[in-house]
PDB file of C-alpha atoms in Angstrom:
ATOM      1  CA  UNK A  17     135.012  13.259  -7.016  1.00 58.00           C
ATOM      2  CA  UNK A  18     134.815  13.121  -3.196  1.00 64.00           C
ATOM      3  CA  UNK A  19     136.541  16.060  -2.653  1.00 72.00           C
ATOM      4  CA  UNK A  20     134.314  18.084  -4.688  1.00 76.00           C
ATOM      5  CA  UNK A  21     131.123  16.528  -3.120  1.00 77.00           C
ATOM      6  CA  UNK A  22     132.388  17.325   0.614  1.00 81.00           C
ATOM      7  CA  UNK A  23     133.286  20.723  -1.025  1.00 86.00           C
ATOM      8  CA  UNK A  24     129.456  20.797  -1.957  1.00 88.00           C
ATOM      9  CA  UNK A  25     128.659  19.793   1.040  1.00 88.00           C
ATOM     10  CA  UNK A  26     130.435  22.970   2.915  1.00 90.00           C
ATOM     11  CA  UNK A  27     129.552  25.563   0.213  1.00 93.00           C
ATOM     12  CA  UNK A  28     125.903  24.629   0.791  1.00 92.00           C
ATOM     13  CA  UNK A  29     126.142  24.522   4.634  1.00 89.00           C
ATOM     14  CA  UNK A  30     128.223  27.798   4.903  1.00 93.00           C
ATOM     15  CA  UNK A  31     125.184  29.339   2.663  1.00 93.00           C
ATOM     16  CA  UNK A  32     122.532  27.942   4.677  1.00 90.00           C
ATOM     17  CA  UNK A  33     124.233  29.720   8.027  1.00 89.00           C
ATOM     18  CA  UNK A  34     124.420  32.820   6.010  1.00 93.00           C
ATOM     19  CA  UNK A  35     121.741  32.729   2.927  1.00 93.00           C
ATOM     20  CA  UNK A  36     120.421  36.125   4.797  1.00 93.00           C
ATOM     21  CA  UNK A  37     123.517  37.967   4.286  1.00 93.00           C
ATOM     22  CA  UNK A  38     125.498  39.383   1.821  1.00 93.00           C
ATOM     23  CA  UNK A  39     128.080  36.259   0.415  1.00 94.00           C
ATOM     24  CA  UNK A  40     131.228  37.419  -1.083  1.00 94.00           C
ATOM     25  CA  UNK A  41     133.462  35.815  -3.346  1.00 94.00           C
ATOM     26  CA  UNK A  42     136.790  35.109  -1.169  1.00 94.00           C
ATOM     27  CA  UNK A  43     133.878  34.010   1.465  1.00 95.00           C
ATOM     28  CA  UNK A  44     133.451  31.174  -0.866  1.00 94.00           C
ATOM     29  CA  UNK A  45     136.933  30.989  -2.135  1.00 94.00           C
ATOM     30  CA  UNK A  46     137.527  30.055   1.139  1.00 94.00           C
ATOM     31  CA  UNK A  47     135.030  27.707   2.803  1.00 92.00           C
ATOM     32  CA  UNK A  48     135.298  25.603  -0.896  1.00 91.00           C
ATOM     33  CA  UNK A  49     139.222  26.005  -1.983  1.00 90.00           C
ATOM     34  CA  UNK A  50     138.393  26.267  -5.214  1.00 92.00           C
ATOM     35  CA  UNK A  51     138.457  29.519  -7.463  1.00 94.00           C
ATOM     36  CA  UNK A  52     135.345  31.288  -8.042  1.00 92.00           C
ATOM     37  CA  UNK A  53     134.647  30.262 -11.640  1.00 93.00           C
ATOM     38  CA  UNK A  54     135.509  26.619 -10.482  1.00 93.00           C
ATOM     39  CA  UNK A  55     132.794  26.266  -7.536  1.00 92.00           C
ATOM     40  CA  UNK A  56     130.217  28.247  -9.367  1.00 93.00           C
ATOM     41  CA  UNK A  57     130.938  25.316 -12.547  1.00 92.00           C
ATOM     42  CA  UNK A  58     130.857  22.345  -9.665  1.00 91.00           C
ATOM     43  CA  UNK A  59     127.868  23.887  -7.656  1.00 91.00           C
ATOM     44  CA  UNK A  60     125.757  24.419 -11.038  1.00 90.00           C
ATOM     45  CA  UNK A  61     126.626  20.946 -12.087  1.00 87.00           C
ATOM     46  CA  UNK A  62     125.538  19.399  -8.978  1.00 84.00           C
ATOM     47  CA  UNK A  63     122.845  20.692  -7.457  1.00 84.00           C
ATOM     48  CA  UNK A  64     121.625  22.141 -10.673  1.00 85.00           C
ATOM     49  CA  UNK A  65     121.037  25.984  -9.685  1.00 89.00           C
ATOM     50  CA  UNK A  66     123.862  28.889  -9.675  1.00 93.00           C
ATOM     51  CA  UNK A  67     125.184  29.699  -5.609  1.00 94.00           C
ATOM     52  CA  UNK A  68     122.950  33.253  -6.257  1.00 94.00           C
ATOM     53  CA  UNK A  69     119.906  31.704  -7.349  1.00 92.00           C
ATOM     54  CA  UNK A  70     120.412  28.747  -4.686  1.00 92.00           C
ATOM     55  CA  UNK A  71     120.852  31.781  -1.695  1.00 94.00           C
ATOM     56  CA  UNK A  72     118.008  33.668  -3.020  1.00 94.00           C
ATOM     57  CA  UNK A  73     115.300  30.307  -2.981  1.00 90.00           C
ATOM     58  CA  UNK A  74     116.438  30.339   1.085  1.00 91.00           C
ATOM     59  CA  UNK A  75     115.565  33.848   1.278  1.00 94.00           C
ATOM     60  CA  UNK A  76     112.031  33.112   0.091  1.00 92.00           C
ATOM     61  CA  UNK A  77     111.723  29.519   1.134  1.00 88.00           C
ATOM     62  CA  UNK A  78     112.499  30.475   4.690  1.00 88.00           C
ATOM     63  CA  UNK A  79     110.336  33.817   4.455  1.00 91.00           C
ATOM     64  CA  UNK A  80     107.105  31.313   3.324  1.00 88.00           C
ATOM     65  CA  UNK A  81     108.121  29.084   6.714  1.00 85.00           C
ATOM     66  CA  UNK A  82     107.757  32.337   8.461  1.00 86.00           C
ATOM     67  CA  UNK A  83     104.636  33.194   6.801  1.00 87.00           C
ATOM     68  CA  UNK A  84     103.223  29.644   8.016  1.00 81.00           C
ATOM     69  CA  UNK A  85     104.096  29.239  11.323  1.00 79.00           C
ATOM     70  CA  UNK A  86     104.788  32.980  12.927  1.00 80.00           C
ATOM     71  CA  UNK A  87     103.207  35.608  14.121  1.00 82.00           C
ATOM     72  CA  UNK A  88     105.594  37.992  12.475  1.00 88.00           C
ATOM     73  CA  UNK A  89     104.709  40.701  10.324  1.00 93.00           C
ATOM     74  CA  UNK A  90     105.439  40.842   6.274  1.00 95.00           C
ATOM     75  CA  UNK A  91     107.723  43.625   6.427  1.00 95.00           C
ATOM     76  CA  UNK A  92     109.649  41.878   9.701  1.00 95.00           C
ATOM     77  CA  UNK A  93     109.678  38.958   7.555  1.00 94.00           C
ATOM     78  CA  UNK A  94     111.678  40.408   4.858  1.00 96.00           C
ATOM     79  CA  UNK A  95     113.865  42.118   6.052  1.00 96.00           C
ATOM     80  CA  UNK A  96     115.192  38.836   8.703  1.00 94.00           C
ATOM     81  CA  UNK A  97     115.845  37.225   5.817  1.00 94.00           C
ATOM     82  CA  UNK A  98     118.057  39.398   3.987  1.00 95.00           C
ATOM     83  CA  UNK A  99     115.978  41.329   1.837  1.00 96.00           C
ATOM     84  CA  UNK A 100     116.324  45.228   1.629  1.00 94.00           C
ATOM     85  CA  UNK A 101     112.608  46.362   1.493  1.00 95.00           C
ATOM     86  CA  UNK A 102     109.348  44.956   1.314  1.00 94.00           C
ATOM     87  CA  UNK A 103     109.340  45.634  -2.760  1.00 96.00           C
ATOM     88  CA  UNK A 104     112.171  43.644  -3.180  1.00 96.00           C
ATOM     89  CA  UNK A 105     111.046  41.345  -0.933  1.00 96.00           C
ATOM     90  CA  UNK A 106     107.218  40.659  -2.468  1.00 96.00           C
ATOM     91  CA  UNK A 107     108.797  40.958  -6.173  1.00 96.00           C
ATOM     92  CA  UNK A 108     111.211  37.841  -5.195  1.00 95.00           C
ATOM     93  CA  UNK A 109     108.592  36.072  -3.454  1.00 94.00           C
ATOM     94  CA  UNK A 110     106.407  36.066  -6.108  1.00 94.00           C
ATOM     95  CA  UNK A 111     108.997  35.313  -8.913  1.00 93.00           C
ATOM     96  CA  UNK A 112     109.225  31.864  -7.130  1.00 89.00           C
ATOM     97  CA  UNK A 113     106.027  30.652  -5.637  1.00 87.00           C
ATOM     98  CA  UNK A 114     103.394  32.794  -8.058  1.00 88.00           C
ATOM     99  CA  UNK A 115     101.990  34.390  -5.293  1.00 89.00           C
ATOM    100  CA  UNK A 116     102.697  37.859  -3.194  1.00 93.00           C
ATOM    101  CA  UNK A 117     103.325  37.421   0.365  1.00 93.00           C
ATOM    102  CA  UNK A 118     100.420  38.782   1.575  1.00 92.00           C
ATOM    103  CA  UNK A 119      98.085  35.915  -0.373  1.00 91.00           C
ATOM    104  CA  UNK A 120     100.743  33.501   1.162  1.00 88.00           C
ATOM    105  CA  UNK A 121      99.770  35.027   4.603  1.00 87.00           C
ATOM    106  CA  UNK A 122      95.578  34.959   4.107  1.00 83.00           C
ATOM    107  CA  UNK A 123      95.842  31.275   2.310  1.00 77.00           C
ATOM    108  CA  UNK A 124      98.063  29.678   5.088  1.00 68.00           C
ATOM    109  CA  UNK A 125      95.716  26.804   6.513  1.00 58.00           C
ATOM    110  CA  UNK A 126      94.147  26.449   3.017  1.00 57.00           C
ATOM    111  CA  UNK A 127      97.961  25.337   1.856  1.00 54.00           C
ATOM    112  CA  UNK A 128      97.599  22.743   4.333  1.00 50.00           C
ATOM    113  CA  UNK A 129      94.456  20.893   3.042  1.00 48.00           C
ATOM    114  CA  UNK A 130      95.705  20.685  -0.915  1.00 45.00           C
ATOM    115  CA  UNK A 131      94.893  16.964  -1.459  1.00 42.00           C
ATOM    116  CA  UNK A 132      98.610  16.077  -2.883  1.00 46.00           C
ATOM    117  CA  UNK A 133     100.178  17.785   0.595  1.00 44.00           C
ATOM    118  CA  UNK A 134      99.198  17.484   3.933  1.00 44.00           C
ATOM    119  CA  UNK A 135      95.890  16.679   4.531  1.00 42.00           C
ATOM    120  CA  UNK A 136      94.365  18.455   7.778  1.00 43.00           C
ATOM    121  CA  UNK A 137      91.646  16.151   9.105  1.00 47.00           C
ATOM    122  CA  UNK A 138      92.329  13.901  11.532  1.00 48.00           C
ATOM    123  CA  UNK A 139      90.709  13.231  14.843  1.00 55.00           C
ATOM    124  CA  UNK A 140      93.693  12.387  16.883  1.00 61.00           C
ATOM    125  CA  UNK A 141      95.729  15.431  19.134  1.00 66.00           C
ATOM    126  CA  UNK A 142      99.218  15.090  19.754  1.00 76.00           C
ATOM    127  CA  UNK A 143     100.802  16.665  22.582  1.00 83.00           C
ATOM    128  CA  UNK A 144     104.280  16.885  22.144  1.00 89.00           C
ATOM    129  CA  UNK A 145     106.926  17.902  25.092  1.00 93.00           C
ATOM    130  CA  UNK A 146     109.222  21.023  24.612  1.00 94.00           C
ATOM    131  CA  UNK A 147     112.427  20.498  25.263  1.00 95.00           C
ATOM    132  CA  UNK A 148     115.867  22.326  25.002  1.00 96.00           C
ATOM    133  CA  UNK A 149     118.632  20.808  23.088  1.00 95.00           C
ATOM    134  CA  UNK A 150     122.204  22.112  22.790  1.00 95.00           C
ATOM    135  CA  UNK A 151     124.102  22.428  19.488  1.00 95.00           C
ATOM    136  CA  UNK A 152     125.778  19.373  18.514  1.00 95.00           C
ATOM    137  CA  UNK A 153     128.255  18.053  15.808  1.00 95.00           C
ATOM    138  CA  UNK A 154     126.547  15.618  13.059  1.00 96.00           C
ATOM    139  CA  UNK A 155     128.284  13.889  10.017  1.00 95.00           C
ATOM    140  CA  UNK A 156     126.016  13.067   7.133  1.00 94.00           C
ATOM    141  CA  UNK A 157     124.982  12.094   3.720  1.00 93.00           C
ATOM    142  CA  UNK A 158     122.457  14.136   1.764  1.00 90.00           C
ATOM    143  CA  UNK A 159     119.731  13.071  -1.244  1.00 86.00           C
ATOM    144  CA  UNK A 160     117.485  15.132  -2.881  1.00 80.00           C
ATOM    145  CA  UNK A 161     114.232  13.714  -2.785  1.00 76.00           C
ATOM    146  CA  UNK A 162     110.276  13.659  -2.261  1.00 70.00           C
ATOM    147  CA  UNK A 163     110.566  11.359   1.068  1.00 65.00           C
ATOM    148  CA  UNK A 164     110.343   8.314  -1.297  1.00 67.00           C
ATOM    149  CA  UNK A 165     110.816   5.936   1.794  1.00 73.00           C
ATOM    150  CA  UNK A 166     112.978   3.886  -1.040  1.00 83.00           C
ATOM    151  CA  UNK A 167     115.265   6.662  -2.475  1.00 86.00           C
ATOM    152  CA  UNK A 168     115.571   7.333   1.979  1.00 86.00           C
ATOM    153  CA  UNK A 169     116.177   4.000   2.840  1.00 87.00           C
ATOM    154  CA  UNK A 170     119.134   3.588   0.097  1.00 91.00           C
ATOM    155  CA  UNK A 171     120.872   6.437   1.754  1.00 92.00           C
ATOM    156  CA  UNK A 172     120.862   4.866   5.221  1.00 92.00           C
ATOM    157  CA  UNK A 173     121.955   1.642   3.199  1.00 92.00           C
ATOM    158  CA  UNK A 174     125.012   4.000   2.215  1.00 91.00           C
ATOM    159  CA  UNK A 175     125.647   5.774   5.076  1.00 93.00           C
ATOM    160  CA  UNK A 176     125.934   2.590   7.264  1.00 92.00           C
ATOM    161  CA  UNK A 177     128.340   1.361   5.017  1.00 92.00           C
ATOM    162  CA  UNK A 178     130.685   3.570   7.218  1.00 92.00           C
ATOM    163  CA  UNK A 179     132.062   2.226  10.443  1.00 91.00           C
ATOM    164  CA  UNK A 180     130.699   3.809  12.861  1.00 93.00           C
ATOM    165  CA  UNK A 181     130.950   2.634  16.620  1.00 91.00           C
ATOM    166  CA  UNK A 182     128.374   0.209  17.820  1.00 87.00           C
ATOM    167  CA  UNK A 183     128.078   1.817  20.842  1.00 89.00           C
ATOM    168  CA  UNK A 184     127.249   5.890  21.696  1.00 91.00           C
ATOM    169  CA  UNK A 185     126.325   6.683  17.735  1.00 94.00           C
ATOM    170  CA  UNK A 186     123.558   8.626  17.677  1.00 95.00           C
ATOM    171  CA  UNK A 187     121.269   8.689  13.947  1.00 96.00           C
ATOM    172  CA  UNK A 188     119.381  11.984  12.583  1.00 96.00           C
ATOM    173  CA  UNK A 189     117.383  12.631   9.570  1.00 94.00           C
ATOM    174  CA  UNK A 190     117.645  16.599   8.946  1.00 94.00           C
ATOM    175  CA  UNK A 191     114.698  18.027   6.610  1.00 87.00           C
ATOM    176  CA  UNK A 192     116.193  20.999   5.376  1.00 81.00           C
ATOM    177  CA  UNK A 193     113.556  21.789   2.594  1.00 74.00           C
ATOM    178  CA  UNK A 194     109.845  22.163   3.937  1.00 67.00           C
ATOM    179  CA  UNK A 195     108.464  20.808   1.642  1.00 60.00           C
ATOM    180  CA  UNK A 196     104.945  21.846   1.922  1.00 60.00           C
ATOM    181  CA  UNK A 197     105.740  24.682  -0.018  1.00 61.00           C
ATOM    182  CA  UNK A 198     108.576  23.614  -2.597  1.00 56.00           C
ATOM    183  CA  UNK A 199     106.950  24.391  -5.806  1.00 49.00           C
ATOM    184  CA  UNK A 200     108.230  20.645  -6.779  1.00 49.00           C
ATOM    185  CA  UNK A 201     108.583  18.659  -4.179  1.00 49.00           C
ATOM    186  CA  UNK A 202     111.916  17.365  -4.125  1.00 61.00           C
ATOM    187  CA  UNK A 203     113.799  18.367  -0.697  1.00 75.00           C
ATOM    188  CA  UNK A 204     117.219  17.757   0.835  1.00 84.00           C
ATOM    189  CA  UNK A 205     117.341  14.854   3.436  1.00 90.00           C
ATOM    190  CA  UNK A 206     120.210  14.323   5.020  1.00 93.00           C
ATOM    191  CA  UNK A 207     121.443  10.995   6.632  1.00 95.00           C
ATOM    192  CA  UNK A 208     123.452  11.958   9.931  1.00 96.00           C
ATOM    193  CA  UNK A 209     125.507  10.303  13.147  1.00 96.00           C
ATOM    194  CA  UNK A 210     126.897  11.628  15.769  1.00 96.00           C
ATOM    195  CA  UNK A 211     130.002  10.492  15.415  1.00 96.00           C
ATOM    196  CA  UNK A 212     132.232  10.581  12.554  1.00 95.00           C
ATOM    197  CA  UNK A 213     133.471   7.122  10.806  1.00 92.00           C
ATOM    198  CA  UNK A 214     136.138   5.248  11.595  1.00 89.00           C
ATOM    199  CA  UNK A 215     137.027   4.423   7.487  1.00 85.00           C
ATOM    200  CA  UNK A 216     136.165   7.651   5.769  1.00 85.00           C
ATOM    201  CA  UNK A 217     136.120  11.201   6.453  1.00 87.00           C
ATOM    202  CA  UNK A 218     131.929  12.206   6.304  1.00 90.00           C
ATOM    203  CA  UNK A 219     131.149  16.248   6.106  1.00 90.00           C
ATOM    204  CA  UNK A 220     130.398  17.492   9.401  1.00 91.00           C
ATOM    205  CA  UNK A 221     127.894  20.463  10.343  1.00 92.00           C
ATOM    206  CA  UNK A 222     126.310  21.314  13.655  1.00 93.00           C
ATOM    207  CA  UNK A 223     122.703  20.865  14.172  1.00 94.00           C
ATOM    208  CA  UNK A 224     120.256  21.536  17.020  1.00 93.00           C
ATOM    209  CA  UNK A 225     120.775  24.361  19.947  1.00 92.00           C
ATOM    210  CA  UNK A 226     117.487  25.607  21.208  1.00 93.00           C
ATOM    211  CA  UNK A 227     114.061  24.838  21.832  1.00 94.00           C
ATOM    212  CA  UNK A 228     111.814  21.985  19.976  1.00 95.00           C
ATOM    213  CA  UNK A 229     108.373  20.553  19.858  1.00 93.00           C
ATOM    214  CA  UNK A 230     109.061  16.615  20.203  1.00 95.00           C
ATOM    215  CA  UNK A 231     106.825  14.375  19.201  1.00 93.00           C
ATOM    216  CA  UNK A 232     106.791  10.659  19.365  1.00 93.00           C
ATOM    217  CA  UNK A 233     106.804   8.033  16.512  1.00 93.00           C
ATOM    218  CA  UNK A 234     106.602   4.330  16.768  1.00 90.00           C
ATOM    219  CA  UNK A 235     107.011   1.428  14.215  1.00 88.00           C
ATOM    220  CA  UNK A 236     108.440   1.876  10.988  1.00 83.00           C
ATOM    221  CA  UNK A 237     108.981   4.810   8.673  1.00 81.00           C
ATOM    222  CA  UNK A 238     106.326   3.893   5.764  1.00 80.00           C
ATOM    223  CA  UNK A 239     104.045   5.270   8.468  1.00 85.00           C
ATOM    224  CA  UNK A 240     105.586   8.651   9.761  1.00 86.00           C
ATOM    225  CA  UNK A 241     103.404  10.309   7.396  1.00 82.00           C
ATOM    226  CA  UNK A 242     100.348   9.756   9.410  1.00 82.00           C
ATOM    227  CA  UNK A 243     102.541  10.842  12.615  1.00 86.00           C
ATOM    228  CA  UNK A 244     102.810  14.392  10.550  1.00 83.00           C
ATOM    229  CA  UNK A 245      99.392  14.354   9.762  1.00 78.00           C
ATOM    230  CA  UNK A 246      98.411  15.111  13.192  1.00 79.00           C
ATOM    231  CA  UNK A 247     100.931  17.000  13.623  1.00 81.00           C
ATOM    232  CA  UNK A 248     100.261  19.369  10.699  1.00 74.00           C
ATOM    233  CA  UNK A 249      96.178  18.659  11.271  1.00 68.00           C
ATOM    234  CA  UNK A 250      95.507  19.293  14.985  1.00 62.00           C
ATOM    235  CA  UNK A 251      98.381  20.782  16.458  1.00 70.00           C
ATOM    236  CA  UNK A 252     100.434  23.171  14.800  1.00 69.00           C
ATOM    237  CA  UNK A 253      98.332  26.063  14.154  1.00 66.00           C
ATOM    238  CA  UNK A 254      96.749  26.082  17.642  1.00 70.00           C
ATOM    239  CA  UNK A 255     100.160  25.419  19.945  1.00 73.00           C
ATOM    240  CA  UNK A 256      99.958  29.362  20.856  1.00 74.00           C
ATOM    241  CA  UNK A 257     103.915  28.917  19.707  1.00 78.00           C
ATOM    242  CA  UNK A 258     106.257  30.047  17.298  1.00 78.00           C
ATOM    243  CA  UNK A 259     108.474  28.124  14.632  1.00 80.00           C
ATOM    244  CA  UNK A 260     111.367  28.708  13.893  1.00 80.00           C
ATOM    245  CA  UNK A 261     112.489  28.575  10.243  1.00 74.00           C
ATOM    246  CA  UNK A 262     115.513  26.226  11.016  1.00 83.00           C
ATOM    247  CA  UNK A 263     115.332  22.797   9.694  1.00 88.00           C
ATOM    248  CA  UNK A 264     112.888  19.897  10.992  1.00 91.00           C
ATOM    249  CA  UNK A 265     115.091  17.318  12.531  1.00 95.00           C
ATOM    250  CA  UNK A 266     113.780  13.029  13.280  1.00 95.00           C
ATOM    251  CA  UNK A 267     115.721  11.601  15.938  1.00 96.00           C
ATOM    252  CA  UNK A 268     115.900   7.501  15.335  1.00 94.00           C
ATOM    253  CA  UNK A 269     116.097   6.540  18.926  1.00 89.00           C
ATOM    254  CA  UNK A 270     115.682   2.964  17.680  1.00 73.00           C
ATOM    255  CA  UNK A 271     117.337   2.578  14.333  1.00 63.00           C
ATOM    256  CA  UNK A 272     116.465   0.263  12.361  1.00 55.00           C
ATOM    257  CA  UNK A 273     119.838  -1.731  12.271  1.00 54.00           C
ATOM    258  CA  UNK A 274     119.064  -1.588  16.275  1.00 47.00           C
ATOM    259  CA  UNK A 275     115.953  -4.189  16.041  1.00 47.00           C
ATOM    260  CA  UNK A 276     115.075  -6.193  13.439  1.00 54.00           C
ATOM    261  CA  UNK A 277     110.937  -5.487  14.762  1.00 55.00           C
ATOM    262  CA  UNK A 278     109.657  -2.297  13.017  1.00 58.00           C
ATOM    263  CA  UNK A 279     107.046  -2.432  15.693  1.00 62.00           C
ATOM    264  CA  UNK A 280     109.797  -1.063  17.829  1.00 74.00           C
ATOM    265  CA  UNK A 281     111.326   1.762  16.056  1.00 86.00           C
ATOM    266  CA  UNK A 282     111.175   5.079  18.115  1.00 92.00           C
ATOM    267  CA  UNK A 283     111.725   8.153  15.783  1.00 94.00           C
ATOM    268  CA  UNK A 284     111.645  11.812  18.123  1.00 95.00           C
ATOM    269  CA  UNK A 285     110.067  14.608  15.424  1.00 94.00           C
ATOM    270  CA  UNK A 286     111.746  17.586  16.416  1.00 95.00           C
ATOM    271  CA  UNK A 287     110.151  21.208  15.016  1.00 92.00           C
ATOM    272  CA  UNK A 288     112.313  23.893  16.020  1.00 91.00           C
ATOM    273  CA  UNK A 289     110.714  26.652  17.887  1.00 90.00           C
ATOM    274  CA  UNK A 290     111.462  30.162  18.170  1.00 83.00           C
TER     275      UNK A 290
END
């Protein structure tokens, strides 16, 4: 059972790296070790989508992250993430969210005040520094979930059950859905350290390399919403910068098995930028 969840685990990473490319079947023959027929069975199984439709929901997913929070135009946007014309593009788009791409474009900030999301009032400004982080190797654990600080917490509960050394591991939380515009909100979260455990072999993929937004968090995570908040309310849309499309990455600077005082928990909120 492990070593088809760790083959799950590289089957969906390889596909992230390459979701805007054409994926052939020995390409994941060989990043899985399993036939065809078999990884298409154990993908379906557990994550609960085919590998086709699970590549084309990046296409679109990362298009509407485009949409949001670049300048770039519709046609641009289509075609850097794998889609052959603007047709195909705005027919696929559609299929998934209900909407064309250009009502996507026009209804951006209104996205951002639906009651159930984001809300966009708030009267505080954060500035956050922009700094430049090189690519690094992570080993995780991954949930699917609606940031349920419960269902988030049990993961780190898990995770830590590893040994990892005391001193020099670094912690991560890697958003890889946004999930402002998941039709259901129910994103991948994945649980990460920066170095792998000493009593069992964790998935490894690389994160960071390039330039991020930071922002600051303190005290505990029942309250990083509000942190986003501002983030999403005052800041985002008026930066004068670019985001990239690549995952939203927390940095626990002070993790919680480092103090036992929320009021001290530092958590960096990375946005990648292009």
């Amino acid at each position: 059972m492990e070593d088809q969840l760790n083959c799950i685990y590289r089957v969906i990473n390889f596909i992230e790296k390459n979701y805007d490319e054409p994926i052939s079947v020995k390409d994941l023959e060989d990043v899985s070790n399993y036939s065809y027929r078999n990884i298409q069975r154990i993908f379906k199984y557990s994550c609960g989508e085919t590998i086709g439709s699970f590549q084309q929901r990046l296409k679109v997913e990362n298009a509407y992250k485009l949409i949001l929070y670049s300048k770039e135009s519709l046609t641009s946007i289509g075609l850097e993430v794998g889609f052959a014309n603007i047709a195909s593009f705005s027919k696929a788009f559609k299929q998934h969210f209900g909407i064309s791409p250009k009502a996507a474009k026009l209804s951006r900030e209104m996205l951002l005040s639906e009651p159930d999301l984001v809300p966009i009032t708030s009267d505080i400004l954060l500035i956050p520094e922009i700094v430049y982080l090189q690519p690094m190797e992570i080993y995780y654990q991954s949930i699917q979930t609606d940031y349920n600080n419960e269902e988030i917490e049990w993961l780190w509960k898990r995770l830590m059950q590893n040994e990892f050394p005391v001193s020099g591991t670094e912690y991560f939380g890697v958003i890889a859905d946004e999930p402002l515009i998941k039709p259901e909100i129910n994103c991948r979260y994945d649980a990460c350290a920066s170095i792998q455990a000493k009593n069992k072999k964790l998935p490894s993929k690389a994160i960071f390399g390039g330039k991020y937004a930071r922002f600051t968090h303190t005290g505990g995570y029942e309250t990083i919403d509000e942190t986003y908040t501002k983030i999403y309310s005052r800041w985002i849309f008026d930066s004068g910068l670019e985001f990239s499309h690549t995952p939203i990455i927390e940095k626990y600077e002070k993790h919680i098995d480092t103090t036992d005082n929320q009021e001290e928990q530092l958590t960096y909120i990375l946005l990648p930028l292009k």
